[in-house]
Coordinates of C-alpha atoms in Angstrom, one line a residue:
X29 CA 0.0 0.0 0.0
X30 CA 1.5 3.1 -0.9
X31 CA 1.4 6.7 1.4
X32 CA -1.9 7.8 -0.3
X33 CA -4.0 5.0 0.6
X34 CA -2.7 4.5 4.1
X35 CA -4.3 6.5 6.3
X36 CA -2.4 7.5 9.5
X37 CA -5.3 8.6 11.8
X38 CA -9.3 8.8 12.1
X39 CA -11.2 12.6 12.3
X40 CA -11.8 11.2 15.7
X41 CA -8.3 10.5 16.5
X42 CA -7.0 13.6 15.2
X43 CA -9.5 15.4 17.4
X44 CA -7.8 13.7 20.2
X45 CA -4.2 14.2 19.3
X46 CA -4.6 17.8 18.3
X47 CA -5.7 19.2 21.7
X48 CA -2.5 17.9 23.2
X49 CA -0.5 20.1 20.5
X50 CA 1.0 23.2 20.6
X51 CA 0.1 24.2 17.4
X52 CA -2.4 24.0 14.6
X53 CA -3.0 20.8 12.5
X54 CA -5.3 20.4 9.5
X55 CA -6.9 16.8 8.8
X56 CA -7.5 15.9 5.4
X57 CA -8.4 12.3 5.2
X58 CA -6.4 10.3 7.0
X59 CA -3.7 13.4 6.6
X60 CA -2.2 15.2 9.3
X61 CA -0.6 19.0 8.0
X62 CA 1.3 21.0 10.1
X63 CA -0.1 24.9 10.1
X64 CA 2.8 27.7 9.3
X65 CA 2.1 30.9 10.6
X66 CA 1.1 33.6 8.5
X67 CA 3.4 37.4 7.7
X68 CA 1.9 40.6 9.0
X69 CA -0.1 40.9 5.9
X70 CA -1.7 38.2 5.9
X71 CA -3.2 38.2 9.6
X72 CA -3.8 42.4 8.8
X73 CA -6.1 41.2 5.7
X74 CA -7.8 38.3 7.4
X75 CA -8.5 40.4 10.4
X76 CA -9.9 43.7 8.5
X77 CA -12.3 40.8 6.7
X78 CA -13.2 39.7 10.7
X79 CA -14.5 43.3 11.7
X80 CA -16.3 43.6 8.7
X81 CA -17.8 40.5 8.9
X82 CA -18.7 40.9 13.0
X83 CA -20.2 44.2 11.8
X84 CA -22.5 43.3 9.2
X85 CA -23.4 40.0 10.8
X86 CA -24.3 41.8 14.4
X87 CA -27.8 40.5 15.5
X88 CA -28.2 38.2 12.6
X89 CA -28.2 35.2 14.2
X90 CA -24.5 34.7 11.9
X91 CA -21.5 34.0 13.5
X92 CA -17.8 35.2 12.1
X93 CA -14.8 33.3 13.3
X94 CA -11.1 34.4 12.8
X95 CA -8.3 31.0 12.3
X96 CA -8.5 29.5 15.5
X97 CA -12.0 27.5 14.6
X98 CA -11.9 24.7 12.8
X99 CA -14.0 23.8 10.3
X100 CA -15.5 20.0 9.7
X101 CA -16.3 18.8 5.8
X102 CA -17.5 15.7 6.6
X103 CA -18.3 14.5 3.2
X104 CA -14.5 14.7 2.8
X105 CA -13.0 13.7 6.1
X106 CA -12.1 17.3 6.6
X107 CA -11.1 19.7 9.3
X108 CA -9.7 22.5 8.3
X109 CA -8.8 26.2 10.0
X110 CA -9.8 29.1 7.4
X111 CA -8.2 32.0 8.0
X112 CA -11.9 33.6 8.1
X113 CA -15.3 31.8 8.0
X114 CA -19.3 32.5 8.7
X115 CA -22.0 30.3 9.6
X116 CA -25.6 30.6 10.4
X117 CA -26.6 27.0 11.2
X118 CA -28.2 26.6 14.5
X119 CA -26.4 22.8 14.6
X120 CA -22.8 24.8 14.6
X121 CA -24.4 27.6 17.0
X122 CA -24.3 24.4 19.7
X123 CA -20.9 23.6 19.3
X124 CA -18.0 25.4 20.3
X125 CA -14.9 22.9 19.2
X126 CA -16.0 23.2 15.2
X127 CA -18.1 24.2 13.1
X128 CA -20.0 21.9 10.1
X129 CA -22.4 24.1 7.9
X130 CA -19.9 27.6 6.3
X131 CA -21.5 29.5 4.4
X132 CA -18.7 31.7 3.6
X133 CA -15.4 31.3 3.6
X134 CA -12.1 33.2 3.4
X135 CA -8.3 32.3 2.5
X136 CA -5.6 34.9 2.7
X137 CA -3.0 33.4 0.2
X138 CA 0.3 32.7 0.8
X139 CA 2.9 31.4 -1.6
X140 CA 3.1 28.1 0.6
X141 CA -0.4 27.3 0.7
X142 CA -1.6 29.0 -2.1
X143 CA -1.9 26.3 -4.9
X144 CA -3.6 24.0 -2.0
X145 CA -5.6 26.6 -0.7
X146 CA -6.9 26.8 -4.6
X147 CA -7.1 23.1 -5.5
X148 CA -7.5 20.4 -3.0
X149 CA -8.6 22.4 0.0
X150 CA -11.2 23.8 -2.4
X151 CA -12.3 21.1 -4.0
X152 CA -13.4 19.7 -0.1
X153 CA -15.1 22.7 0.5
X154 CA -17.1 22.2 -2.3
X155 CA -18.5 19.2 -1.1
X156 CA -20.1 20.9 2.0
X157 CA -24.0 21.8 1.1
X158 CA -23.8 25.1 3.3
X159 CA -21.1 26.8 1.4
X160 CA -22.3 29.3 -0.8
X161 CA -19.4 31.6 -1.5
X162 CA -15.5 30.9 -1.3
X163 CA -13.1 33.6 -1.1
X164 CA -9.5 33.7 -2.4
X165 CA -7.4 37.3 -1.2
X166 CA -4.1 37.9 -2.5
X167 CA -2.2 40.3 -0.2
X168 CA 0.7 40.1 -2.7
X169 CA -1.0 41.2 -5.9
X170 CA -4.2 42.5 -3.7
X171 CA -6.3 40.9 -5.9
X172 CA -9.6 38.6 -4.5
X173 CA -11.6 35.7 -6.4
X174 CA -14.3 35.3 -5.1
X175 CA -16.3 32.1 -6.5
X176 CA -20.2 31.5 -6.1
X177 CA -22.3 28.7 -5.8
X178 CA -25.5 28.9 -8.3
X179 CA -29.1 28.0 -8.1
X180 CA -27.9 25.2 -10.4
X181 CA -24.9 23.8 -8.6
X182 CA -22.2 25.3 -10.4
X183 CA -19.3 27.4 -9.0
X184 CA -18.7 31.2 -10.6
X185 CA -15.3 32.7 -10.5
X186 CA -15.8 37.1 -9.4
X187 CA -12.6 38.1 -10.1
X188 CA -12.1 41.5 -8.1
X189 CA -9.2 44.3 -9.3
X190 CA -7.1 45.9 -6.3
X191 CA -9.0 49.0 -6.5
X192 CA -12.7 47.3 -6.8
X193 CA -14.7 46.9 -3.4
X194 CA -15.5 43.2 -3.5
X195 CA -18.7 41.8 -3.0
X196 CA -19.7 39.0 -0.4
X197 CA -23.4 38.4 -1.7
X198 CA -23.7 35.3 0.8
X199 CA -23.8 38.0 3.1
X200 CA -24.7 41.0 1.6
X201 CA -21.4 42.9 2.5
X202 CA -19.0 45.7 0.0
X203 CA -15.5 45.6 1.6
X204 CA -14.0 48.8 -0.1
X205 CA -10.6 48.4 -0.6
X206 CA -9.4 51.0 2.0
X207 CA -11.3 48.7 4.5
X208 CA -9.8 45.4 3.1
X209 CA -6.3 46.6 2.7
X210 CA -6.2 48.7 5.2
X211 CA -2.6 49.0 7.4
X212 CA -1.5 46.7 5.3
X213 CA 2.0 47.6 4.3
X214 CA 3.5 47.0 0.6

């Protein structure tokens, strides 16, 4: 059996093992990934998306959460720690560990991560029936993609300039771009 059908833990066993860590891991099937921290940029751009987010959402009965929340994709034996997520599901009100229905979510790129972030970690996101709108921000080129679930299924790819305010429709939210980039050095 080679590496990529072995699988070295369950979800459930990775739940154990990570409390005991100092850091942050990521679980992707049977997969245990080691979390790098993130420059100033990166945590400036993912925390001016938080405020914004904890704004709009105030009294909604919607939640924002900022990295340290994991996020569970069961239909692909998933947890994963977005840099910025919202959900509104009553079911992930209740718990506090994790959270099972986004319906948003946020990656700040990183040359790293980025070509994960876009591909596999994507393409498990996908698979959760909650997510309606997946966001990709580039703090290097300051450029966001912002892809949207349809009526009919199909992801949509909202490419947004440096100098256009993006759009979250999934939450009805314009983040201007002195608000997204804002502090955020060159």
């Amino acid at each position: 059996m080679d590496a990529r059908q072995a699988v070295a833990m369950t979800a459930h066993e990775f739940l154990a093992w990570e409390t005991a860590q100092p850091g942050r891991h990521e679980f992707v099937n049977g997969e245990v990934f080691a979390m790098a921290g993130g420059d100033d940029r990166h945590m400036t751009v993912a925390g001016n998306v938080y405020i914004a987010l904890r704004q709009r959402l105030q009294g909604s009965g919607c939640s924002a959460y900022l990295g340290e929340v994991r996020t569970w994709i069961s239909a692909a034996n998933c947890y994963f720690y977005p840099d910025v997520f919202v959900t509104c599901s009553e079911r992930d009100r209740a718990d506090r560990l994790h959270k099972q229905d986004p319906l948003l979510v946020v990656e700040v790129l990183s040359p790293s991560t980025a070509a994960f972030d876009r591909g596999a970690k994507f393409a498990a996101y996908r698979l959760a029936e909650s997510l309606r709108e997946m966001v990709f921000i580039d703090p290097e080129r300051r450029v966001t993609d912002v892809y949207r679930k349809g009526d009919d299924g199909l992801w949509v790819l909202h490419p947004f300039a440096p100098t256009e305010a993006v759009h979250l429709a999934s939450v009805d939210l314009a983040l201007p771009p002195a608000t997204l980039w804002a502090e955020v050095g060159a």
